[in-house]
Short mmCIF file of C-alpha atoms and ligand atoms in Angstrom, two decimals:
data_model
loop_
_atom_site.label_atom_id
_atom_site.label_comp_id
_atom_site.label_asym_id
_atom_site.label_seq_id
_atom_site.Cartn_x
_atom_site.Cartn_y
_atom_site.Cartn_z
CA MET A 172 -9.69 -17.55 14.86
CA LEU A 173 -11.83 -18.04 11.78
CA SER A 174 -14.15 -20.46 13.48
CA GLU A 175 -15.40 -18.20 16.25
CA LYS A 176 -18.29 -16.87 14.23
CA ASN A 177 -21.04 -16.67 16.75
CA SER A 178 -19.77 -14.24 19.35
CA THR A 179 -21.07 -10.71 19.17
CA ILE A 180 -18.37 -8.06 18.98
CA VAL A 181 -18.37 -4.38 19.79
CA ALA A 182 -15.91 -1.54 19.20
CA LEU A 183 -15.57 2.16 18.66
CA SER A 184 -15.44 2.69 14.90
CA THR A 185 -14.60 6.37 14.91
CA SER A 186 -11.24 7.53 16.21
CA LEU A 187 -10.59 7.62 19.92
CA GLY A 188 -10.65 11.15 21.30
CA THR A 189 -12.90 14.13 21.59
CA GLY A 190 -14.94 14.78 18.46
CA ALA A 191 -18.40 15.78 17.34
CA ILE A 192 -19.77 12.23 17.24
CA SER A 193 -18.63 8.71 18.07
CA ILE A 194 -19.93 5.58 16.37
CA VAL A 195 -19.99 2.29 18.21
CA ARG A 196 -20.50 -0.85 16.14
CA LEU A 197 -22.03 -4.05 17.41
CA SER A 198 -22.00 -7.11 15.17
CA GLY A 199 -22.98 -10.76 15.52
CA GLU A 200 -25.80 -13.14 16.24
CA LYS A 201 -26.94 -11.32 19.39
CA ALA A 202 -26.37 -7.75 18.16
CA ILE A 203 -30.04 -6.84 17.84
CA GLU A 204 -30.98 -8.72 21.02
CA ILE A 205 -28.34 -6.75 22.97
CA ALA A 206 -29.43 -3.48 21.38
CA ASP A 207 -33.01 -4.21 22.45
CA LYS A 208 -31.88 -4.29 26.08
CA LEU A 209 -30.14 -0.93 25.81
CA PHE A 210 -32.02 1.27 23.38
CA SER A 211 -35.55 2.39 22.71
CA SER A 212 -36.72 4.98 20.23
CA LEU A 213 -38.68 8.11 21.10
CA LYS A 214 -41.78 6.20 19.97
CA ASN A 215 -40.80 3.43 22.38
CA LYS A 216 -39.83 0.97 19.68
CA LYS A 217 -37.02 -1.55 20.15
CA PRO A 218 -34.24 -2.04 17.58
CA SER A 219 -35.69 -5.45 16.62
CA GLU A 220 -38.75 -3.52 15.40
CA PHE A 221 -36.74 -0.93 13.42
CA GLU A 222 -36.69 -0.88 9.67
CA SER A 223 -33.23 -1.88 8.39
CA ARG A 224 -30.83 0.96 7.55
CA LYS A 225 -33.06 3.65 9.05
CA LEU A 226 -31.71 5.95 11.73
CA GLU A 227 -33.84 6.11 14.86
CA LEU A 228 -33.52 8.72 17.59
CA GLY A 229 -34.00 7.50 21.12
CA PHE A 230 -32.47 6.80 24.48
CA PHE A 231 -29.55 4.59 25.35
CA ASN A 232 -30.00 3.25 28.86
CA ALA A 233 -26.76 2.15 30.46
CA GLN A 234 -26.43 1.36 34.13
CA ASN A 235 -24.73 4.66 34.87
CA PHE A 236 -26.19 7.03 32.32
CA LYS A 237 -29.03 7.71 29.97
CA GLU A 238 -28.16 9.45 26.73
CA GLN A 239 -30.13 10.58 23.72
CA ILE A 240 -28.46 9.06 20.67
CA LEU A 241 -29.12 7.61 17.20
CA CYS A 242 -29.33 3.92 16.41
CA VAL A 243 -29.42 2.07 13.10
CA VAL A 244 -29.95 -1.64 12.45
CA PHE A 245 -28.51 -3.58 9.51
CA ARG A 246 -29.89 -7.09 9.14
CA ALA A 247 -27.81 -9.99 7.80
CA PRO A 248 -26.66 -10.38 5.15
CA PHE A 249 -27.09 -6.73 4.16
CA SER A 250 -24.49 -5.23 6.48
CA TYR A 251 -20.76 -4.48 6.41
CA THR A 252 -19.94 -7.77 8.17
CA GLY A 253 -22.72 -9.81 6.61
CA GLU A 254 -24.10 -10.39 10.13
CA ASN A 255 -26.73 -8.54 12.11
CA LEU A 256 -25.11 -5.21 12.88
CA VAL A 257 -26.18 -2.27 15.02
CA GLU A 258 -24.53 1.15 15.06
CA PHE A 259 -24.94 3.64 17.89
CA GLN A 260 -24.13 7.22 16.98
CA CYS A 261 -23.55 9.20 20.13
CA HIS A 262 -22.05 12.53 21.17
CA GLY A 263 -18.29 12.54 20.78
CA GLY A 264 -16.04 12.04 23.74
CA VAL A 265 -14.18 9.08 25.13
CA ARG A 266 -16.36 8.51 28.22
CA ILE A 267 -19.74 8.39 26.42
CA ALA A 268 -18.47 5.92 23.82
CA GLU A 269 -16.81 3.89 26.56
CA GLY A 270 -20.13 3.80 28.46
CA VAL A 271 -21.96 2.51 25.37
CA ILE A 272 -19.30 -0.14 24.73
CA ASN A 273 -19.22 -1.29 28.35
CA ALA A 274 -23.01 -1.58 28.44
CA CYS A 275 -22.88 -3.78 25.33
CA ILE A 276 -20.18 -5.93 26.96
CA ASP A 277 -22.30 -6.25 30.12
CA CYS A 278 -25.10 -7.57 27.93
CA GLY A 279 -22.92 -10.28 26.39
CA ALA A 280 -20.83 -8.73 23.62
CA ARG A 281 -17.05 -8.79 23.68
CA LEU A 282 -14.55 -6.20 22.53
CA ALA A 283 -13.61 -6.71 18.88
CA GLU A 284 -10.03 -7.36 17.86
CA SER A 285 -8.30 -5.14 15.29
CA GLY A 286 -9.84 -5.66 11.87
CA GLU A 287 -12.38 -8.15 13.16
CA PHE A 288 -15.40 -6.52 11.51
CA THR A 289 -13.68 -6.68 8.13
CA LYS A 290 -12.46 -10.22 8.84
CA ARG A 291 -16.06 -11.25 9.40
CA ALA A 292 -17.01 -9.50 6.16
CA PHE A 293 -14.36 -11.65 4.44
CA ILE A 294 -15.51 -14.87 6.12
CA ASN A 295 -19.09 -14.12 5.14
CA GLY A 296 -18.10 -13.54 1.52
CA LYS A 297 -18.84 -9.79 1.55
CA ILE A 298 -15.32 -8.78 0.56
CA SER A 299 -12.23 -10.53 -0.83
CA LEU A 300 -8.80 -10.23 0.77
CA ASP A 301 -7.39 -8.02 -1.97
CA LYS A 302 -10.34 -5.64 -1.67
CA ALA A 303 -9.97 -5.47 2.11
CA GLU A 304 -6.29 -4.68 1.66
CA GLY A 305 -7.17 -1.98 -0.88
CA MET A 306 -9.52 -0.40 1.62
CA MET A 307 -6.79 -0.38 4.27
CA ASP A 308 -4.33 1.12 1.78
CA MET A 309 -6.79 3.94 1.13
CA ILE A 310 -7.20 4.62 4.84
CA ASN A 311 -3.42 4.76 5.33
CA ALA A 312 -2.68 6.67 2.11
CA GLU A 313 -0.35 9.66 2.23
CA SER A 314 -0.65 10.62 -1.43
CA GLU A 315 -3.24 10.67 -4.20
CA ALA A 316 -1.35 7.94 -6.06
CA GLU A 317 -1.73 5.66 -3.03
CA ILE A 318 -5.44 6.45 -2.81
CA ARG A 319 -5.80 5.64 -6.51
CA ALA A 320 -3.94 2.34 -6.15
CA GLY A 321 -6.00 1.43 -3.05
CA PHE A 322 -9.20 2.39 -4.85
CA ASN A 323 -8.29 0.13 -7.78
CA LEU A 324 -7.69 -2.76 -5.39
CA LEU A 325 -10.90 -2.09 -3.49
CA GLY A 326 -12.74 -1.98 -6.81
CA GLY A 327 -11.48 -5.50 -7.50
CA ALA A 328 -9.20 -4.71 -10.45
CA LEU A 329 -6.50 -7.15 -9.32
CA GLY A 330 -8.96 -9.74 -8.07
CA LYS A 331 -10.59 -9.76 -11.51
CA VAL A 332 -7.32 -10.57 -13.29
CA ALA A 333 -6.43 -13.23 -10.71
CA THR A 334 -9.86 -14.86 -10.94
CA ALA A 335 -9.87 -14.72 -14.75
CA SER A 336 -6.48 -16.44 -14.84
CA GLN A 337 -7.75 -19.00 -12.35
CA SER A 338 -10.78 -19.82 -14.46
CA ALA A 339 -8.59 -20.08 -17.59
CA LEU A 340 -6.51 -22.60 -15.63
CA VAL A 341 -9.61 -24.54 -14.61
CA ASP A 342 -10.69 -24.75 -18.27
CA LEU A 343 -7.26 -25.99 -19.20
CA LEU A 344 -7.16 -28.54 -16.41
CA SER A 345 -10.51 -29.94 -17.50
CA ASP A 346 -9.30 -30.15 -21.13
CA ILE A 347 -6.36 -32.14 -19.86
CA GLU A 348 -8.64 -34.36 -17.84
CA VAL A 349 -10.65 -35.12 -20.98
CA SER A 350 -7.51 -35.99 -22.91
CA PHE A 351 -6.78 -38.71 -20.37
CA ASP A 352 -9.99 -40.38 -21.45
CA TYR A 353 -8.93 -40.33 -25.09
CA PRO A 354 -5.24 -40.99 -24.87
CA GLU A 355 -4.62 -41.46 -28.61
CA GLU A 356 -1.51 -39.62 -29.62
CA ASP A 357 -3.03 -37.12 -32.05
CA ILE A 358 -5.53 -35.91 -29.51
CA GLU A 359 -2.74 -35.54 -26.97
CA TYR A 360 -0.76 -33.54 -29.53
CA THR A 361 -3.48 -31.01 -30.33
CA THR A 362 -4.30 -30.66 -26.66
CA LYS A 363 -0.64 -30.01 -25.96
CA GLU A 364 -0.40 -27.24 -28.56
CA LYS A 365 -3.58 -25.65 -27.31
CA ALA A 366 -2.47 -25.98 -23.72
CA LYS A 367 0.86 -24.36 -24.50
CA ASN A 368 -0.80 -21.31 -26.03
CA LYS A 369 -3.22 -20.96 -23.16
CA ILE A 370 -0.51 -21.23 -20.53
CA ALA A 371 1.63 -18.72 -22.40
CA LYS A 372 -1.25 -16.25 -22.46
CA ILE A 373 -1.89 -16.54 -18.69
CA ASN A 374 1.84 -16.30 -18.08
CA GLU A 375 2.01 -13.07 -20.08
CA ASP A 376 -0.87 -11.52 -18.15
CA ILE A 377 0.84 -12.30 -14.87
CA LEU A 378 4.24 -11.12 -16.06
CA SER A 379 2.75 -7.80 -17.08
CA LEU A 380 1.26 -7.40 -13.60
CA ILE A 381 4.59 -8.26 -12.00
CA SER A 382 6.27 -5.64 -14.17
CA THR A 383 4.25 -2.92 -12.41
CA SER A 384 5.62 -3.81 -8.99
CA ASN A 385 8.51 -1.35 -9.12
CA ALA A 386 6.00 1.42 -9.73
CA GLY A 387 3.94 -0.09 -6.92
CA ARG A 388 6.85 0.11 -4.52
CA GLN A 389 7.40 3.72 -5.51
CA ILE A 390 3.74 4.55 -4.90
CA LYS A 391 3.74 2.92 -1.49
CA ASP A 392 7.20 3.76 -0.12
CA GLY A 393 7.76 6.92 -2.13
CA ILE A 394 10.08 7.48 -5.08
CA SER A 395 13.52 7.82 -3.54
CA LEU A 396 15.46 11.00 -4.29
CA LEU A 397 19.05 10.94 -3.09
CA ILE A 398 20.68 14.35 -2.65
CA LEU A 399 24.42 14.16 -3.29
CA GLY A 400 27.21 16.70 -3.50
CA GLU A 401 30.30 18.10 -1.88
CA PRO A 402 30.10 19.57 1.64
CA ASN A 403 28.45 23.00 1.87
CA VAL A 404 26.95 22.87 -1.62
CA GLY A 405 23.46 23.25 -0.07
CA LYS A 406 22.14 19.66 0.19
CA SER A 407 20.47 20.14 3.56
CA SER A 408 19.14 23.52 2.43
CA LEU A 409 17.63 21.79 -0.60
CA LEU A 410 15.90 19.16 1.57
CA ASN A 411 14.49 21.94 3.72
CA SER A 412 13.32 24.07 0.86
CA LEU A 413 11.73 21.13 -1.03
CA THR A 414 9.84 20.05 2.07
CA LYS A 415 9.33 23.60 3.35
CA SER A 416 10.72 22.61 6.74
CA ASP A 417 13.79 23.00 8.92
CA ARG A 418 14.29 19.26 9.12
CA ALA A 419 18.01 19.23 8.33
CA ILE A 420 20.57 21.40 10.10
CA VAL A 421 22.09 23.98 7.78
CA THR A 422 25.40 25.65 8.65
CA SER A 423 28.39 27.03 6.82
CA ILE A 424 30.49 24.42 8.62
CA ALA A 425 31.44 21.60 6.27
CA GLY A 426 30.53 18.14 7.59
CA THR A 427 27.37 19.16 9.47
CA THR A 428 25.31 16.32 8.01
CA ARG A 429 27.00 13.08 8.97
CA ASP A 430 24.13 10.64 8.75
CA THR A 431 21.35 10.33 6.20
CA ILE A 432 18.14 12.26 6.87
CA GLU A 433 14.84 11.26 5.28
CA GLU A 434 11.74 13.30 4.64
CA THR A 435 8.55 12.72 2.70
CA LEU A 436 7.31 15.09 0.04
CA VAL A 437 4.28 14.93 -2.24
CA ILE A 438 4.58 16.40 -5.73
CA ASN A 439 1.45 16.40 -7.95
CA GLY A 440 -0.04 13.56 -5.90
CA LEU A 441 3.07 11.35 -5.95
CA LYS A 442 4.98 10.52 -2.79
CA TYR A 443 8.74 11.06 -2.71
CA LYS A 444 11.26 10.03 -0.10
CA ILE A 445 14.04 12.62 -0.04
CA ILE A 446 17.32 11.55 1.46
CA ASP A 447 19.92 14.12 2.51
CA THR A 448 23.43 12.71 2.81
CA ALA A 449 26.86 13.53 4.16
CA GLY A 450 28.89 15.62 1.71
CA ILE A 451 31.21 13.58 -0.47
CA HIS A 452 34.90 14.44 0.08
CA GLU A 453 38.11 13.05 1.61
CA THR A 454 38.00 13.10 5.40
CA GLU A 455 39.80 11.69 8.42
CA ASP A 456 36.69 11.98 10.60
CA GLU A 457 35.55 8.39 11.30
CA VAL A 458 31.87 9.26 11.76
CA GLU A 459 31.78 11.35 8.61
CA LYS A 460 33.52 8.55 6.69
CA ILE A 461 30.73 6.15 7.64
CA GLY A 462 28.17 8.73 6.51
CA ILE A 463 29.94 9.22 3.18
CA ASN A 464 30.13 5.46 2.56
CA ARG A 465 26.45 5.18 3.41
CA ALA A 466 25.64 7.88 0.87
CA LYS A 467 27.66 6.05 -1.80
CA SER A 468 26.00 2.74 -1.00
CA LEU A 469 22.55 4.26 -1.51
CA ILE A 470 23.24 5.41 -5.06
CA SER A 471 22.45 2.13 -6.84
CA GLY A 472 19.10 1.71 -5.06
CA ALA A 473 17.92 5.29 -5.52
CA ASP A 474 15.17 6.02 -8.03
CA MET A 475 16.72 9.40 -8.78
CA CYS A 476 19.91 11.20 -7.71
CA LEU A 477 19.93 14.95 -7.32
CA CYS A 478 23.59 15.85 -7.87
CA LEU A 479 24.19 19.28 -6.44
CA VAL A 480 27.00 21.49 -7.67
CA ASP A 481 27.82 25.06 -6.65
CA CYS A 482 27.39 26.87 -9.95
CA SER A 483 29.10 29.99 -8.65
CA LYS A 484 32.37 28.01 -8.59
CA GLU A 485 34.39 26.06 -11.13
CA GLU A 486 33.94 22.28 -11.13
CA ASN A 487 36.28 20.58 -8.63
CA ASP A 488 37.41 17.00 -7.87
CA LYS A 489 34.53 16.43 -5.45
CA ASP A 490 31.97 17.45 -8.08
CA ARG A 491 33.70 15.13 -10.55
CA GLU A 492 33.52 12.27 -8.05
CA VAL A 493 29.79 12.79 -7.51
CA LEU A 494 29.21 12.88 -11.26
CA SER A 495 31.27 9.76 -11.83
CA LEU A 496 29.56 7.85 -9.00
CA THR A 497 26.15 8.58 -10.55
CA LYS A 498 27.02 8.27 -14.22
CA ASN A 499 24.90 5.10 -14.59
CA SER A 500 22.04 6.35 -12.42
CA LYS A 501 18.95 8.33 -13.23
CA ARG A 502 20.00 11.81 -12.16
CA ILE A 503 19.40 15.53 -12.33
CA ILE A 504 22.42 17.80 -12.07
CA VAL A 505 21.31 20.78 -10.03
CA GLY A 506 23.36 23.97 -10.13
CA ASN A 507 22.74 25.59 -6.72
CA LYS A 508 23.62 29.11 -5.48
CA ILE A 509 22.64 30.79 -8.74
CA ASP A 510 21.96 33.88 -6.59
CA LYS A 511 25.71 34.29 -6.18
CA THR A 512 26.58 34.60 -9.84
CA ASN A 513 25.34 36.18 -13.06
CA LYS A 514 26.76 33.42 -15.17
CA PRO A 515 26.87 29.78 -14.04
CA ARG A 516 30.35 28.38 -14.09
CA GLN A 517 29.31 24.74 -14.29
CA ASN A 518 26.97 22.79 -16.56
CA ALA A 519 23.73 21.62 -14.95
CA ASP A 520 20.24 20.49 -15.96
CA ILE A 521 18.66 23.25 -13.89
CA TYR A 522 19.93 26.24 -11.90
CA ILE A 523 18.36 27.12 -8.57
CA SER A 524 18.98 28.93 -5.33
CA THR A 525 17.81 27.29 -2.15
CA LYS A 526 18.51 30.58 -0.42
CA SER A 527 16.19 32.77 -2.50
CA GLU A 528 14.03 29.73 -3.44
CA LYS A 529 14.55 30.65 -7.10
CA ASP A 530 13.34 27.86 -9.41
CA VAL A 531 12.93 25.32 -6.59
CA ASN A 532 9.37 24.77 -7.89
CA ASN A 533 10.73 24.23 -11.39
CA LEU A 534 13.03 21.60 -9.92
CA LYS A 535 9.96 19.88 -8.42
CA ASP A 536 8.33 19.86 -11.86
CA LEU A 537 11.49 18.45 -13.41
CA ILE A 538 11.68 15.72 -10.74
CA TYR A 539 8.05 14.84 -11.40
CA SER A 540 8.42 14.72 -15.16
CA LYS A 541 11.46 12.48 -14.93
CA THR A 542 9.98 10.03 -12.43
CA ALA A 543 6.22 9.81 -13.03
CA ASP A 544 5.98 7.03 -15.58
CA LYS A 545 2.59 5.91 -16.79
CA ASN A 546 2.60 2.82 -14.54
CA ILE A 547 2.57 5.12 -11.55
CA THR A 548 -0.01 7.56 -12.76
CA SER A 549 -2.62 5.18 -14.20
CA GLY A 550 -3.85 1.63 -14.37
CA LEU A 551 -3.52 -1.40 -12.16
CA VAL A 552 -0.32 -1.45 -10.12
CA ILE A 553 0.92 -4.11 -7.71
CA THR A 554 1.61 -2.22 -4.48
CA ASN A 555 1.33 -5.09 -2.03
CA LEU A 556 4.22 -7.51 -1.40
CA ARG A 557 1.85 -10.34 -0.52
CA HIS A 558 0.19 -10.03 -3.92
CA LEU A 559 3.55 -9.79 -5.66
CA ASP A 560 4.79 -12.91 -3.93
CA ALA A 561 1.68 -14.87 -4.94
CA LEU A 562 1.99 -13.67 -8.55
CA LYS A 563 5.67 -14.59 -8.69
CA ARG A 564 5.00 -18.10 -7.41
CA ALA A 565 2.12 -18.55 -9.85
CA GLN A 566 4.34 -17.33 -12.67
CA LYS A 567 7.13 -19.73 -11.72
CA HIS A 568 4.75 -22.69 -11.91
CA LEU A 569 3.44 -21.54 -15.28
CA GLU A 570 6.99 -21.20 -16.55
CA ASN A 571 7.75 -24.72 -15.30
CA ALA A 572 4.68 -26.00 -17.08
CA LEU A 573 5.78 -24.30 -20.30
CA LEU A 574 9.26 -25.81 -20.02
CA ASN A 575 8.02 -29.28 -19.26
CA ILE A 576 5.18 -29.43 -21.73
CA GLU A 577 7.61 -30.31 -24.53
CA PHE A 578 8.80 -33.54 -23.00
CA GLN A 579 6.38 -34.49 -20.27
CA THR A 580 2.88 -35.86 -20.36
CA LEU A 581 0.01 -33.51 -19.71
CA ASP A 582 -0.91 -35.12 -16.40
CA LEU A 583 2.48 -34.10 -15.00
CA ILE A 584 2.02 -30.55 -16.25
CA SER A 585 -1.27 -30.36 -14.42
CA VAL A 586 0.60 -30.47 -11.08
CA ASP A 587 2.23 -27.11 -11.85
CA LEU A 588 -1.02 -25.71 -13.19
CA ASN A 589 -2.77 -26.63 -9.96
CA LEU A 590 -0.05 -24.97 -7.93
CA ALA A 591 -0.34 -21.81 -10.06
CA TYR A 592 -4.09 -21.89 -9.49
CA SER A 593 -3.74 -22.01 -5.76
CA ALA A 594 -1.04 -19.29 -5.67
CA LEU A 595 -3.42 -17.00 -7.60
CA GLY A 596 -6.21 -17.83 -5.18
CA GLU A 597 -4.19 -16.38 -2.32
CA ILE A 598 -4.71 -12.92 -3.80
CA THR A 599 -8.46 -12.91 -3.28
CA GLY A 600 -8.21 -15.22 -0.29
CA SER A 601 -9.96 -18.24 -1.80
CA THR A 602 -6.91 -20.44 -1.12
CA THR A 603 -5.26 -18.49 1.70
CA GLY A 604 -4.44 -20.21 4.99
CA GLU A 605 -5.91 -19.13 8.32
CA ASP A 606 -2.63 -17.81 9.77
CA ILE A 607 -2.08 -15.44 6.88
CA ILE A 608 -5.67 -14.21 7.00
CA ASN A 609 -5.37 -13.54 10.73
CA SER A 610 -2.11 -11.70 10.27
CA ILE A 611 -3.56 -9.50 7.50
CA PHE A 612 -6.56 -8.41 9.56
CA SER A 613 -4.53 -7.88 12.72
CA LYS A 614 -2.84 -4.98 10.91
CA PHE A 615 -6.18 -3.22 10.44
CA CYS A 616 -7.34 -0.61 12.89
CA LEU A 617 -9.53 -1.34 15.85
CA GLY A 618 -13.21 -0.97 15.04
CA LYS A 619 -12.67 -1.53 11.27
N1 LIG B 708 24.11 32.04 -1.38
C1 LIG B 708 23.62 30.85 -1.20
N2 LIG B 708 23.97 30.14 -0.11
C2 LIG B 708 23.44 28.91 0.07
C3 LIG B 708 22.52 28.37 -0.87
N3 LIG B 708 22.19 27.13 -0.43
C4 LIG B 708 22.87 26.92 0.73
N4 LIG B 708 23.62 28.00 1.04
C5 LIG B 708 24.50 28.15 2.19
O1 LIG B 708 25.56 27.19 2.09
C6 LIG B 708 25.91 26.73 3.41
C7 LIG B 708 25.84 25.23 3.47
O2 LIG B 708 24.51 24.81 3.30
P1 LIG B 708 24.03 23.35 3.70
O3 LIG B 708 22.64 23.21 3.25
O4 LIG B 708 24.33 23.06 5.14
O5 LIG B 708 24.99 22.49 2.77
P2 LIG B 708 25.33 20.92 2.83
O6 LIG B 708 26.59 20.78 3.55
O7 LIG B 708 25.48 20.52 1.38
O8 LIG B 708 24.19 20.25 3.48
C8 LIG B 708 24.96 27.41 4.38
O9 LIG B 708 25.60 28.52 4.94
C9 LIG B 708 23.80 27.84 3.50
O10 LIG B 708 23.13 28.96 4.00
C10 LIG B 708 22.15 29.17 -2.00
O11 LIG B 708 21.35 28.79 -2.85
N5 LIG B 708 22.73 30.38 -2.10
MG1 LIG B 709 24.15 18.99 5.11
#
């Protein structure tokens, strides 16, 4: 609920479990009043008398325990939520934090919902939706590239572009409004030409953002690397040696891997999703057949195929099939089992041995250099599907406006411009509906 602004909420803001300290946050109209009932400093001062943002040592008096802890008061609007906010920093441990929370609840607070502190920050204008999402992306990041993308969002890089495009649209809409007042044809004509150029410029800006979304998907989900090759060529061994794990079963029995196996790997700060597959060959085994078809069906969607061949042997039909299946894909031909031969008997882009680990690190470097385009490693990237969807809808309306401007009057164009404006506003949250806002914050962690 966006409307329930007045209740005072409380939650554990550090993670649940045993640790050095726990921080309990209390936010809302009665936060300081509640804190006054529970805490007094060593000098016998109450939180309402504390200086803002200054830690005070004192005693927390709950019904069942008395504990020496730290307390800090943030007064509205200069707090994370924009409301009065009190933080209690106590010794770590589930029971102590629980005691502090329960005491706050007994005094009139209620337990916060997931993301409710940040939702209040949004409602109070402390943070825009895109920034809040960037912060969450940083918290959940598994790679440096994700942290960078989250940091960009949190810094407002996307919000700035969206807001700039919105204000360009507002300018344009007011120009159009003026032209209604002077409807002589020549004025209409110049306004039309000007309008066309302005719309085209905004459209270009948005298209260039949309064009980063593939890189954004790769940053968030990982760049997919599909390992393909005949049975026993060393696919599962490669997955294990790239990820330094024993994730996939390795045996000398052909057909061991029947389903796809996925693992995550980070190379130079980029996340990769490695997929081990069933070996490609003719088989009567029904389960293996399904696995082989699955492997084939993944080829077109993979960001990169690693085609494994056994370079100690001559090329065979199965190798040829793998190479023909991937001929239109981005791929690296990897000659495995170089430890078994002095001279490779097949052409490959790189020769390695998963057994002796020879040149596996060079393969990582090669993978990185062939997949890390500049969209991924720098600049503003669209990593969030909600943002992408809003941009695409805005772009569609701008395109409509550009199509129609030739043979429609400007007042009709302004309908599409208004729709583009409101689609862009969904990014920062200025035009986002309550349901969507609630669903975004519900995905945040408790106490955030
Ligand atoms: N000599 C040698 N044997 C390897 C190498 N890589 C894998 N093997 C062996 O080849 C067999 C099949 O390996 P596996 O990873 O299960 O192949 P997959 O069927 O393609 O997944 C196992 O006995 C591995 O130990 C390598 O680089 N050199
Ligand atoms: Mg295998």
